[in-house]
mmCIF file of C-alpha atoms and ligand atoms in Angstrom:
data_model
loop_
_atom_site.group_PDB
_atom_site.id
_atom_site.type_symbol
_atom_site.label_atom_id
_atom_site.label_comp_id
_atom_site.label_asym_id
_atom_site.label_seq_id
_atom_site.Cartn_x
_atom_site.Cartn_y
_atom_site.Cartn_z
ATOM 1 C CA UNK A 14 83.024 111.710 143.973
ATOM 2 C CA UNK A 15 82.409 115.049 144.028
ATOM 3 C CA UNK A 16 83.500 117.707 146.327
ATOM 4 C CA UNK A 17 80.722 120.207 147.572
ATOM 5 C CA UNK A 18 82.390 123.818 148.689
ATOM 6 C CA UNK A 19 80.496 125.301 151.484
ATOM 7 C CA UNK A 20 81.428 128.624 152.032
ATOM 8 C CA UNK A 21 80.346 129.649 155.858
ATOM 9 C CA UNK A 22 80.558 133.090 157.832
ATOM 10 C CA UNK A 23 82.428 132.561 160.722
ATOM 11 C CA UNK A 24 80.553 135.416 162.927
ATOM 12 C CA UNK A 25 77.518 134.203 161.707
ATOM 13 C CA UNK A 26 77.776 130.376 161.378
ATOM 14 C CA UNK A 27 74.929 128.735 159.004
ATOM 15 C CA UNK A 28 73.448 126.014 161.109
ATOM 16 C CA UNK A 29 72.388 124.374 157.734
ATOM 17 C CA UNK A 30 76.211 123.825 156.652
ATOM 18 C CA UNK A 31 77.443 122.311 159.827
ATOM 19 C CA UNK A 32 73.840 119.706 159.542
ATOM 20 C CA UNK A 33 75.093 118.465 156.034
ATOM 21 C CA UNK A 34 78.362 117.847 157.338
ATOM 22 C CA UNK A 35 77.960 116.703 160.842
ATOM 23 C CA UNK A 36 75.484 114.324 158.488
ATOM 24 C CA UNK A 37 78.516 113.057 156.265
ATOM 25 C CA UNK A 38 80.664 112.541 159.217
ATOM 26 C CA UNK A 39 77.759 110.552 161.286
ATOM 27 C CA UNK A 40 77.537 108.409 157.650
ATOM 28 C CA UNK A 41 80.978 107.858 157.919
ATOM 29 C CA UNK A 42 82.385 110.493 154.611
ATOM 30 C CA UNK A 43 84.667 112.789 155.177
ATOM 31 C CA UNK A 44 84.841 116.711 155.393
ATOM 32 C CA UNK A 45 87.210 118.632 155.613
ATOM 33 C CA UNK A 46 86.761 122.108 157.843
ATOM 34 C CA UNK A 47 88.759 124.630 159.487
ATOM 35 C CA UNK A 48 90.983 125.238 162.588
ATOM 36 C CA UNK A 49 92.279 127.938 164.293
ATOM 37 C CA UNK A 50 95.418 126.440 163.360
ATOM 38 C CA UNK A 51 95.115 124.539 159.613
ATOM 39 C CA UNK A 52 92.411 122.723 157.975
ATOM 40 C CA UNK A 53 91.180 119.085 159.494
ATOM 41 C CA UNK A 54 90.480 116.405 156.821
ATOM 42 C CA UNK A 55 87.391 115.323 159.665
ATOM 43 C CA UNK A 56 86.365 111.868 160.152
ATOM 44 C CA UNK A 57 84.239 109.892 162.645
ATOM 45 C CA UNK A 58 86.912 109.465 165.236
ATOM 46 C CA UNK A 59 85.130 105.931 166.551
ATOM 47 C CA UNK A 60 85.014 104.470 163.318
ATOM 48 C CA UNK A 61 88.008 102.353 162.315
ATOM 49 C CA UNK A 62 86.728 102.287 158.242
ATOM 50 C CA UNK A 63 86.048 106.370 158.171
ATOM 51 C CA UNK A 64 89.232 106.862 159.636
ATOM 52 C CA UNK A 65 90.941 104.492 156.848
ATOM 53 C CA UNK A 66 89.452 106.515 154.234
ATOM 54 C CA UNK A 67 91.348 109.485 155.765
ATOM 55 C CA UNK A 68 94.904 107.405 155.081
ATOM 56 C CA UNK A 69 93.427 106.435 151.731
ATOM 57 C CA UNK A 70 92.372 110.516 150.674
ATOM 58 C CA UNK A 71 95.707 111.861 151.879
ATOM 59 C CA UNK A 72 98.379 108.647 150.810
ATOM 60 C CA UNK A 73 99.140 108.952 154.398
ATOM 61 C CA UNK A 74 101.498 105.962 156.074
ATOM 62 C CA UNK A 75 99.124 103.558 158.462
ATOM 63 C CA UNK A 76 102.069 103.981 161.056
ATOM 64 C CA UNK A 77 101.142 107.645 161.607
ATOM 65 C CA UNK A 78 98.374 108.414 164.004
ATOM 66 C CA UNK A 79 95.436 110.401 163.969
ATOM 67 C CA UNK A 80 94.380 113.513 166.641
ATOM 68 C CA UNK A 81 90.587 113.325 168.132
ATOM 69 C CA UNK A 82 89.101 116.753 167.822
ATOM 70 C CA UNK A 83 86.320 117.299 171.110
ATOM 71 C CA UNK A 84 83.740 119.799 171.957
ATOM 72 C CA UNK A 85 84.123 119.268 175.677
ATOM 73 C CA UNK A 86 85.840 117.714 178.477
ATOM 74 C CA UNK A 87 82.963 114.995 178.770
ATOM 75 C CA UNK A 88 84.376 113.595 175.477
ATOM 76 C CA UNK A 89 87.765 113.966 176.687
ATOM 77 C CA UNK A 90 86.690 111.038 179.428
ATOM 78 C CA UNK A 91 84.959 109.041 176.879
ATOM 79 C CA UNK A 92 88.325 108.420 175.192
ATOM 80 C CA UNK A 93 91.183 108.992 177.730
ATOM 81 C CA UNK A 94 91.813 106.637 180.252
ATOM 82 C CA UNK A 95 92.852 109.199 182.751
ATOM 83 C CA UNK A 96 93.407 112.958 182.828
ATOM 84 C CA UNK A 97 96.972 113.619 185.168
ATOM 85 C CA UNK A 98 97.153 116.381 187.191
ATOM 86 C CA UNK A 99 99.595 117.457 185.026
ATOM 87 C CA UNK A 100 97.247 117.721 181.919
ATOM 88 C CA UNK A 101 94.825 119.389 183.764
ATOM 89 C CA UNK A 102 96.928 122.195 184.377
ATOM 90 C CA UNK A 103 98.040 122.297 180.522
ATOM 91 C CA UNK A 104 94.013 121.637 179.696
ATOM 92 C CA UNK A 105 93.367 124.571 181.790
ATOM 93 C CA UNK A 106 96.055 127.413 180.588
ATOM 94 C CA UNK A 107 95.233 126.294 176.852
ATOM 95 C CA UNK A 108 92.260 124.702 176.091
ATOM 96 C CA UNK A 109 90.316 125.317 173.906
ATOM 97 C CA UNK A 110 93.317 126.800 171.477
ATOM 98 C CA UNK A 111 96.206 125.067 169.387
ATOM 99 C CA UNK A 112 97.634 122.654 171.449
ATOM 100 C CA UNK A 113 97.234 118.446 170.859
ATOM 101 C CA UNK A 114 98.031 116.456 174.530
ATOM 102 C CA UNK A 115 98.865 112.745 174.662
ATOM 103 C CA UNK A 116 96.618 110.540 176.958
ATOM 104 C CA UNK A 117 96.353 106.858 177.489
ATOM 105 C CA UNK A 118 93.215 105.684 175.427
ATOM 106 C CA UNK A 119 90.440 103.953 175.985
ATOM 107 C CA UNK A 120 90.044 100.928 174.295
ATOM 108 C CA UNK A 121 86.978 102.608 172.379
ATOM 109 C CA UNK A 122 89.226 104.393 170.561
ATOM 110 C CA UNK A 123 90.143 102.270 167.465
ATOM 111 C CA UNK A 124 93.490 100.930 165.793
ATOM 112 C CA UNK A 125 93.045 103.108 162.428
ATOM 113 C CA UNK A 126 93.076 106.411 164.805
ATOM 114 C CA UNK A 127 96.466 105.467 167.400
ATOM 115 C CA UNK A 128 98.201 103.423 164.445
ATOM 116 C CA UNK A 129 98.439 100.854 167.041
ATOM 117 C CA UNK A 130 99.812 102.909 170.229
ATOM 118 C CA UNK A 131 98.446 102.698 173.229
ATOM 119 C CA UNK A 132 98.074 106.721 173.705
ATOM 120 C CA UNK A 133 95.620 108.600 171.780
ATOM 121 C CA UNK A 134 96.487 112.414 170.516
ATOM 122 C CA UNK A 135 93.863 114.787 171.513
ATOM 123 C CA UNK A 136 92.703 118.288 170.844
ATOM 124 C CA UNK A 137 89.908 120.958 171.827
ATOM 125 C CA UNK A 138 89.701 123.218 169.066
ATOM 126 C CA UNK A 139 88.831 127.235 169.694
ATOM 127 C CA UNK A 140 87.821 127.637 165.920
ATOM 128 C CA UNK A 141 83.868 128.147 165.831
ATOM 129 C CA UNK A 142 82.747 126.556 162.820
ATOM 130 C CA UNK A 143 84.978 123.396 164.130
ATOM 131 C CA UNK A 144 83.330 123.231 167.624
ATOM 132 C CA UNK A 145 80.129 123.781 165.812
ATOM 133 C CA UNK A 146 80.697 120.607 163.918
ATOM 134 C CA UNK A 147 81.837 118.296 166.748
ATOM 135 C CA UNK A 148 78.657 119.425 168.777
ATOM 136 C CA UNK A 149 76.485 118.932 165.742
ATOM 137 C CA UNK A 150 77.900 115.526 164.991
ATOM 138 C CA UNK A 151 78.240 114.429 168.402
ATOM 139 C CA UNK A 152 81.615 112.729 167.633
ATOM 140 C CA UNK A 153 84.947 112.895 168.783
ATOM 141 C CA UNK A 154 86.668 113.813 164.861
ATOM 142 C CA UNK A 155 89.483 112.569 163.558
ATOM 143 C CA UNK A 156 91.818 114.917 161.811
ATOM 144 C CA UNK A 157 95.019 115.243 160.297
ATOM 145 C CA UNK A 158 95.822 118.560 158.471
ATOM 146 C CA UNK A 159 93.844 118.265 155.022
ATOM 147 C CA UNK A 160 96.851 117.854 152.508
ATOM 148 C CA UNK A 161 98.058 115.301 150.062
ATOM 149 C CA UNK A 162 100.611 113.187 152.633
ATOM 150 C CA UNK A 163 103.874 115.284 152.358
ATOM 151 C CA UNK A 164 102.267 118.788 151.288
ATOM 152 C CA UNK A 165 102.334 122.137 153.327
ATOM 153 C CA UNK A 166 99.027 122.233 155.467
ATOM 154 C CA UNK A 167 96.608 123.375 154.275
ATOM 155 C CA UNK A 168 95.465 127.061 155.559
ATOM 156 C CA UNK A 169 93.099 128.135 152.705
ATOM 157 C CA UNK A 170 89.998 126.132 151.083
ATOM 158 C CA UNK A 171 91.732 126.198 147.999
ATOM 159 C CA UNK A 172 94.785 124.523 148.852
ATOM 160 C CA UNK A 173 92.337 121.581 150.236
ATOM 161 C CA UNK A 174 90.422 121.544 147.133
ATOM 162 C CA UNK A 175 94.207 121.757 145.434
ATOM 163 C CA UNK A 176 95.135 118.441 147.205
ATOM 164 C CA UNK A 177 91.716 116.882 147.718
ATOM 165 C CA UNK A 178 89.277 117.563 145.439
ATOM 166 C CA UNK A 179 87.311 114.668 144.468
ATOM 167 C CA UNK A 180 88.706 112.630 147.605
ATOM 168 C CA UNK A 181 86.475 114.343 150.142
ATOM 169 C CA UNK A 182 82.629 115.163 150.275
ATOM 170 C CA UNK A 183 82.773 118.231 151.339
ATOM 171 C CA UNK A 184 85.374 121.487 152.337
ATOM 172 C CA UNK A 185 83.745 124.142 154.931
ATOM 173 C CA UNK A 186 85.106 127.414 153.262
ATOM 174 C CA UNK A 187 85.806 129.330 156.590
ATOM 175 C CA UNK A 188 88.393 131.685 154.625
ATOM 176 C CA UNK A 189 92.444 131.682 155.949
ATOM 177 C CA UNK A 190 93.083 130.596 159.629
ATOM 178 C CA UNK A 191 94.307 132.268 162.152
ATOM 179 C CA UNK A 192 97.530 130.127 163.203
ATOM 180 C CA UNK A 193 98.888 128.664 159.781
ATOM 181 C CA UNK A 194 101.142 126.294 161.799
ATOM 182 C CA UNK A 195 99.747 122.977 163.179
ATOM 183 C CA UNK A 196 98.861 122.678 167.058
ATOM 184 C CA UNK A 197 102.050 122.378 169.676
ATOM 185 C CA UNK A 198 101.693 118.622 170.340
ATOM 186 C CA UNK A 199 102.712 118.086 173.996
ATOM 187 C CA UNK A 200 103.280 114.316 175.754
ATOM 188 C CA UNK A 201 101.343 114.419 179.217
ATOM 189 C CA UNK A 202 101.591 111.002 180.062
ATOM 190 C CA UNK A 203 104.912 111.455 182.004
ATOM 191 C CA UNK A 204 106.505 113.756 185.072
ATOM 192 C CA UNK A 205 107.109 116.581 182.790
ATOM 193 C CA UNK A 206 105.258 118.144 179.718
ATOM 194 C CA UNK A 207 107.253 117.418 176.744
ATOM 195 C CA UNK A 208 106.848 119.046 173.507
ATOM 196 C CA UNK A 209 106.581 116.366 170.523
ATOM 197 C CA UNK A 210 105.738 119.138 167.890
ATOM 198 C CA UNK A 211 106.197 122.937 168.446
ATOM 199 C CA UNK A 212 103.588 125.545 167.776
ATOM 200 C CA UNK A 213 102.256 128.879 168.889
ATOM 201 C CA UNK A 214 101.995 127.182 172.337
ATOM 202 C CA UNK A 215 105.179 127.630 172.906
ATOM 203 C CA UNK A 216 107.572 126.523 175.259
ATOM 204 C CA UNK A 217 108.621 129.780 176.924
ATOM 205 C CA UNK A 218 104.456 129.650 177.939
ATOM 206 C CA UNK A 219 104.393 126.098 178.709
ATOM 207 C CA UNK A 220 107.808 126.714 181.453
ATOM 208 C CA UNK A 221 106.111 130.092 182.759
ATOM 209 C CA UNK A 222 102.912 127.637 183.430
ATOM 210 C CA UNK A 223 104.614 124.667 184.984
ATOM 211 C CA UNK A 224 108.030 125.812 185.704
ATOM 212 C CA UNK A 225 109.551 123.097 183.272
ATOM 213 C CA UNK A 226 109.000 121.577 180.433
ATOM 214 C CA UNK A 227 111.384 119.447 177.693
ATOM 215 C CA UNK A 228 111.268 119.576 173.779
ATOM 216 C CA UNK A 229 111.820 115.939 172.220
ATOM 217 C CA UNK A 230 115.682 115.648 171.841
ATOM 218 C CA UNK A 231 114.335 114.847 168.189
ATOM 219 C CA UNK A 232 112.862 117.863 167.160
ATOM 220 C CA UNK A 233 116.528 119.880 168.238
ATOM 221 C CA UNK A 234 118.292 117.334 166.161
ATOM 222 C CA UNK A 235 118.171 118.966 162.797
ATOM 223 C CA UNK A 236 118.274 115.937 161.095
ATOM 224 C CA UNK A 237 121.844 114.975 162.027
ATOM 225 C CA UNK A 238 120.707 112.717 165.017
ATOM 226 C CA UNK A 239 119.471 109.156 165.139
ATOM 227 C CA UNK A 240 116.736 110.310 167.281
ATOM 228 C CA UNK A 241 113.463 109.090 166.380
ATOM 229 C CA UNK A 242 110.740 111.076 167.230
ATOM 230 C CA UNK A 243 107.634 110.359 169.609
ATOM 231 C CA UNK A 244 105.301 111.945 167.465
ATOM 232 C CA UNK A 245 105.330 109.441 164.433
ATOM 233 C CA UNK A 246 104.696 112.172 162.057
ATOM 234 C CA UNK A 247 107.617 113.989 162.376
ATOM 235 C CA UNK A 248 109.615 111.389 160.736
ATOM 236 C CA UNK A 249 108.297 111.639 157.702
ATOM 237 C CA UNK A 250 109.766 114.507 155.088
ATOM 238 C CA UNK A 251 106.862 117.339 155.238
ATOM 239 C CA UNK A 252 106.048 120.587 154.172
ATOM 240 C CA UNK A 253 107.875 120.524 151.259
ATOM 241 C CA UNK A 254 106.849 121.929 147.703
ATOM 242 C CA UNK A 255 108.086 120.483 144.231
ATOM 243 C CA UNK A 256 110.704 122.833 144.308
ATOM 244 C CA UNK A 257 114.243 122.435 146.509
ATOM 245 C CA UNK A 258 114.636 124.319 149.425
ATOM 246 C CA UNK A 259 117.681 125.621 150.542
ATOM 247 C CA UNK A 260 117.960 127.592 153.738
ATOM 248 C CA UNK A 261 121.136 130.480 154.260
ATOM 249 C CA UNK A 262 122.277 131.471 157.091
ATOM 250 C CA UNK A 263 124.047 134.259 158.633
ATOM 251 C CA UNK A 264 124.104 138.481 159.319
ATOM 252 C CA UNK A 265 121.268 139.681 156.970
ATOM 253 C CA UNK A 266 123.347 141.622 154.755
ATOM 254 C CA UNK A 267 125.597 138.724 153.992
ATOM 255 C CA UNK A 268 122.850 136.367 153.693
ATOM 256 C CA UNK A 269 121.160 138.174 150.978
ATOM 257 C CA UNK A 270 124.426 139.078 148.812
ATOM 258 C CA UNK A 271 124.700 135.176 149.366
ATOM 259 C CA UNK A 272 121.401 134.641 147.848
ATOM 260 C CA UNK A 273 121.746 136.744 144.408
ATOM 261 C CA UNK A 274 124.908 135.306 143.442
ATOM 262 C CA UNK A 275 123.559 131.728 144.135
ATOM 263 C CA UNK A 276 120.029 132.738 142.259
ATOM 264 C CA UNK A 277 122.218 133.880 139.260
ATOM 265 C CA UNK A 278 124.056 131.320 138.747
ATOM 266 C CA UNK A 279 120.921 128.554 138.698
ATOM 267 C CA UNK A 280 119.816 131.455 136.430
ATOM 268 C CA UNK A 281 122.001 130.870 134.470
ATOM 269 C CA UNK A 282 121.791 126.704 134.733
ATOM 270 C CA UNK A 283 117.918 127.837 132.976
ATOM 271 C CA UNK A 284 116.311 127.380 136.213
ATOM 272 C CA UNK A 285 113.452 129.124 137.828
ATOM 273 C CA UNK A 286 114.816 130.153 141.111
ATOM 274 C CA UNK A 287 112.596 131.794 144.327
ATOM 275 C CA UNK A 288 113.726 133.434 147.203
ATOM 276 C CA UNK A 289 112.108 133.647 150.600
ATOM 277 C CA UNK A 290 112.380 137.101 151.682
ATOM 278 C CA UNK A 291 111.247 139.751 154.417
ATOM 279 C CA UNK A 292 109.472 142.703 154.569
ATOM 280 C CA UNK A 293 113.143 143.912 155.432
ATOM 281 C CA UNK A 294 114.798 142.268 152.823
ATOM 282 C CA UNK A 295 112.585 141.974 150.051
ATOM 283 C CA UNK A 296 113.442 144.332 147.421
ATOM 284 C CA UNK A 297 116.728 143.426 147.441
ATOM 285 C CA UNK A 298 116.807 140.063 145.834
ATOM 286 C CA UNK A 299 117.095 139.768 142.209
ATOM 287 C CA UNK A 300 115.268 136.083 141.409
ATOM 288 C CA UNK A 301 112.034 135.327 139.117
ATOM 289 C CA UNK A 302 109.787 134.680 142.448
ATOM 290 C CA UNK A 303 110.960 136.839 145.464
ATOM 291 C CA UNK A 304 107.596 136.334 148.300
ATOM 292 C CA UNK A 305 108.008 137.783 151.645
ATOM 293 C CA UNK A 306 106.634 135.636 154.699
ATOM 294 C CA UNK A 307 106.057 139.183 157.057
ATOM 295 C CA UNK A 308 108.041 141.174 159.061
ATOM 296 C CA UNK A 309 110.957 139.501 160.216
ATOM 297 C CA UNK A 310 110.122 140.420 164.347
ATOM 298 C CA UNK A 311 106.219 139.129 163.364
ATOM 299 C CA UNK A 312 106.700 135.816 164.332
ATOM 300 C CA UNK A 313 102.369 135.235 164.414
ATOM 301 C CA UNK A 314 102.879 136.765 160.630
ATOM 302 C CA UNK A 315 105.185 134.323 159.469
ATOM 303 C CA UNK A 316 103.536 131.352 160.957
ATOM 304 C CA UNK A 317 100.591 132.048 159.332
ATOM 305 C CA UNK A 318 101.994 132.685 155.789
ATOM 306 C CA UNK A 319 104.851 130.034 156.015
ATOM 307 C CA UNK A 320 102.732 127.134 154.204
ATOM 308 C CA UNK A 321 100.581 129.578 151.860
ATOM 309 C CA UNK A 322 104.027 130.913 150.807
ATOM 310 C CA UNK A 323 105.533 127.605 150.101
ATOM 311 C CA UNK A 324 102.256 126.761 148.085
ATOM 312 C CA UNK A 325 103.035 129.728 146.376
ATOM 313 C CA UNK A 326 106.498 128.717 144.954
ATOM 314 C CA UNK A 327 104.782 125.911 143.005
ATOM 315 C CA UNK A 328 101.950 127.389 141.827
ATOM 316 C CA UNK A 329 104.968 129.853 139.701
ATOM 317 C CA UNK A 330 106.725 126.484 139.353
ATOM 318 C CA UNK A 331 110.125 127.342 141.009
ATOM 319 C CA UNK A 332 112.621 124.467 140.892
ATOM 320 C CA UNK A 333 114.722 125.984 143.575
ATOM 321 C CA UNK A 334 113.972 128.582 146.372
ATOM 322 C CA UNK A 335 116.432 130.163 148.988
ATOM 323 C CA UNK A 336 114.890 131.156 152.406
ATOM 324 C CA UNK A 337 116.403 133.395 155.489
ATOM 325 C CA UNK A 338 116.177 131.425 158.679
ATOM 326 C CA UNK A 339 114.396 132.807 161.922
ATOM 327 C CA UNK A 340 115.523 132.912 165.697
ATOM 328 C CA UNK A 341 114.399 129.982 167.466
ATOM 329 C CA UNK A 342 112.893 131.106 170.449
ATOM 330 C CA UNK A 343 108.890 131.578 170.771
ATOM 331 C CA UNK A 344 107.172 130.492 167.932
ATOM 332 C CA UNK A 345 110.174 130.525 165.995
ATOM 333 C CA UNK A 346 110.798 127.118 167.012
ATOM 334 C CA UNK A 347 108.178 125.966 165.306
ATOM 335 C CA UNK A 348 108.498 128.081 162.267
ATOM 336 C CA UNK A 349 112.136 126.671 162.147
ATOM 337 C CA UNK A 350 110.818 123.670 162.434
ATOM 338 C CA UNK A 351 108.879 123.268 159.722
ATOM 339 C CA UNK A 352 111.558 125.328 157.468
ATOM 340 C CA UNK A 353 114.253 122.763 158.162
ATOM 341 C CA UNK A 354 111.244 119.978 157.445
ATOM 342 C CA UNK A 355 110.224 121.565 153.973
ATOM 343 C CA UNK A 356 114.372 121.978 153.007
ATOM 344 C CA UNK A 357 114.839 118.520 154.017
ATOM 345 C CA UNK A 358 117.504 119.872 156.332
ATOM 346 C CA UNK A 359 119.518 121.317 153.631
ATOM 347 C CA UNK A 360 121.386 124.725 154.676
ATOM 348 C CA UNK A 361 124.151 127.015 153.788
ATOM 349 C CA UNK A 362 126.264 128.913 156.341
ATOM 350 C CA UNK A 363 127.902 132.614 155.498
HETATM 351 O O1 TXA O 420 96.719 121.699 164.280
HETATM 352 C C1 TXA O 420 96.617 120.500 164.137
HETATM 353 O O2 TXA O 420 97.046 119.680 164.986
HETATM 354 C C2 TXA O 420 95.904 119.973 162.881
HETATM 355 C C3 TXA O 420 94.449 120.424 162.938
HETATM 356 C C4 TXA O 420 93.633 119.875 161.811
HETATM 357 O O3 TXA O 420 93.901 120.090 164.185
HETATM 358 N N1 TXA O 420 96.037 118.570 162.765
HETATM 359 C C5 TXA O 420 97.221 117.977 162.481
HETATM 360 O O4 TXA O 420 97.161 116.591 162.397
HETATM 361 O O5 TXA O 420 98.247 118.594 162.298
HETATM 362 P P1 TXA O 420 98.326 115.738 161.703
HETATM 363 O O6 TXA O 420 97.798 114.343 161.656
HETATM 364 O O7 TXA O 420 98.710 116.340 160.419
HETATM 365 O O8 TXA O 420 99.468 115.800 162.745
HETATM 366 C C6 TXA O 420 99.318 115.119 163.979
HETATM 367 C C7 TXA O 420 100.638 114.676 164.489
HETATM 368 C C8 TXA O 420 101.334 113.633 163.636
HETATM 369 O O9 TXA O 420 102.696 114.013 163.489
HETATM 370 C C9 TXA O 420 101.221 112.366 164.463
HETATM 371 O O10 TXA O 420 102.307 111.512 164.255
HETATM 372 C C10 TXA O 420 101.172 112.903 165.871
HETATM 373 O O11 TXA O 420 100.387 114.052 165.756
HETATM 374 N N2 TXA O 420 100.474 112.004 166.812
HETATM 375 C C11 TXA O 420 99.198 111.554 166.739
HETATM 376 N N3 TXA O 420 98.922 110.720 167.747
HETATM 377 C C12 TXA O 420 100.035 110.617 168.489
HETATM 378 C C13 TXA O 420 100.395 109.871 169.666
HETATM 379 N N4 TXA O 420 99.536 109.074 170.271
HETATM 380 N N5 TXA O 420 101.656 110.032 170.148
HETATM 381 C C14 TXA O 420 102.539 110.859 169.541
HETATM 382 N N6 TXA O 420 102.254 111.569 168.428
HETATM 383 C C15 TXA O 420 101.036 111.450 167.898
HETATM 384 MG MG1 MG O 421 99.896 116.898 158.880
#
């Protein structure tokens, strides 16, 4: 197959585009378009054999459900069997923006999308060309971030086209988005919001909103735990490039003495070796690849260069890369997150 590139402005959205694809999507192909937070690999969200060619395009495990994408909250009650208070509240504050809730399904909703729970994952985008497409199409759309199973998300059309080309009919170009972290995924099926994936909803705004609210005992276990985690996903080893990732941590000035003598001797073992910097920190690292995710107090900035950054490292084929660590609080949590994910848990103290 091959994969048309559609390049689209986002202030001035060409109603053509969004046709052809809301047309792929009603014949049940799949596009892939973007977010505010990363690119969607989009199928028709009703159809149990579109969404199957979404496992098929990424390798993704059948175990590990899909989110439903809506336009409005009449297609929320199309596929949710009920909307608690609680959600509402959450719905209100956030929606439309980065944020995924968990609802009871309908039965409408099919097998291929809840990987055979009984909840359903569900999110109202904010991105334009994305709402565009879900009104054009008229479908609730299934997407999972639009990478090869295992991958950094996507945040670019070229790292789509990177992982998918030939496995999807068509990629909206809508340039880099805004987020570059994947939606805060929050349970709201319960008593009390809990967070099953953090993002730039964070948790400080979701306790401000209702007071209280839990992260998934998972999420804090850093690997070391038993814990299994609620959202399927999670489980799975993410993020990660070809290269190992090793994180440091400790007092900045430690951390990146630390990091040279560690980079020179792989150096000297013949291997390519990266280092995750900061704006801070950057020129002080002797390695072949030193990239800087942003300013170390710009937690937006690093969130949305993390996974472009990580993409990076392969592209100029590192085989090992050393990264500083972040606080945790704010959306730090969720850059730490995905950190620990794409290093496989594998640190350093100093
Ligand atoms: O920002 C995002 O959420 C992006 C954009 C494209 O919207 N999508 C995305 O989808 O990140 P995906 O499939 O890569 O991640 C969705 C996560 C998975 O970890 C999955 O296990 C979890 O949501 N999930 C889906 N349905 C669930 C459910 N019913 N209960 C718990 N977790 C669920
Ligand atoms: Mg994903």
């Amino acid at each position: 197959m091959e994969t048309l590139i559609r390049k689209i402005d986002n202030l001035n959205i060409d109603s053509e585009i969004i046709k052809e694809a809301a047309g792929i999507l009603q014949r049940g192909g799949l596009v892939a378009f973007p977010t505010e937070t990363v690119y969607g690999l989009g199928a028709n969200g009703l159809s149990e054999e579109a969404c199957k060619k979404i496992y098929e395009a990424k390798g993704r495990p059948s175990d590990n459900p899909l989110i439903l994408h809506i336009g409005d909250f009449a297609q929320l009650e199309q596929i949710v069997e009920e909307v608690p208070a609680l959600a509402k509240k959450v719905m209100d504050a956030f929606w439309p923006g980065p944020l995924t809730l968990i609802f009871k399904k309908k039965p409408c909703v099919p097998n291929s999308v809840t990987g055979g729970l009984d909840t359903v994952g569900v999110r109202f985008p904010s991105n334009m060309v994305a709402r565009e497409l879900i009104r054009e199409s008229k479908l609730p759309i299934a997407a999972p971030s639009a990478n090869s199973s295992g991958k950094p998300s996507p945040t670019k059309a070229s790292h789509v086209k990177f992982d998918l080309d030939g496995k999807v009919e068509m990629i909206i170009d809508g340039g880099s988005t805004d987020f570059g972290l994947e939606s805060t995924i929050v349970d709201v099926t319960g008593d009390v919001a809990v967070i099953l994936r953090p993002g730039a909803i964070t948790k400080e705004m979701l306790v401000d909103l209702l007071g209280y609210a839990e992260v998934d005992p998972a999420i804090l276990a850093r690997g070391t735990s038993n814990a299994v985690p609620k959202a399927p996903g999670m489980k799975y080893t993410h993020y990660s490039p070809k290269a190992q990732v090793i994180l440091v941590k400790g007092e900045t000035s430690v951390v990146v003495e630390k990091i040279n003598s560690l980079v020179a001797e792989n150096q000297a073992k013949g291997l390519k070796v990266g280092v995750m910097a900061t704006d801070e920190t950057k020129d002080r690292y002797k390695a072949d690849i030193v990239l800087s995710v942003g300013a170390r107090n710009d937690e937006i900035a690093i969130g949305a260069s993390l996974f472009k950054i990580l993409r990076k490292f392969d592209f100029f084929a590192a085989d090992i890369v050393y990264s500083e660590v972040f606080a945790e609080t704010g959306e730090g949590l969720a850059i730490m997150n995905r950190l620990n994910k794409a290093a496989g848990y594998n640190y350093i103290e100093v």
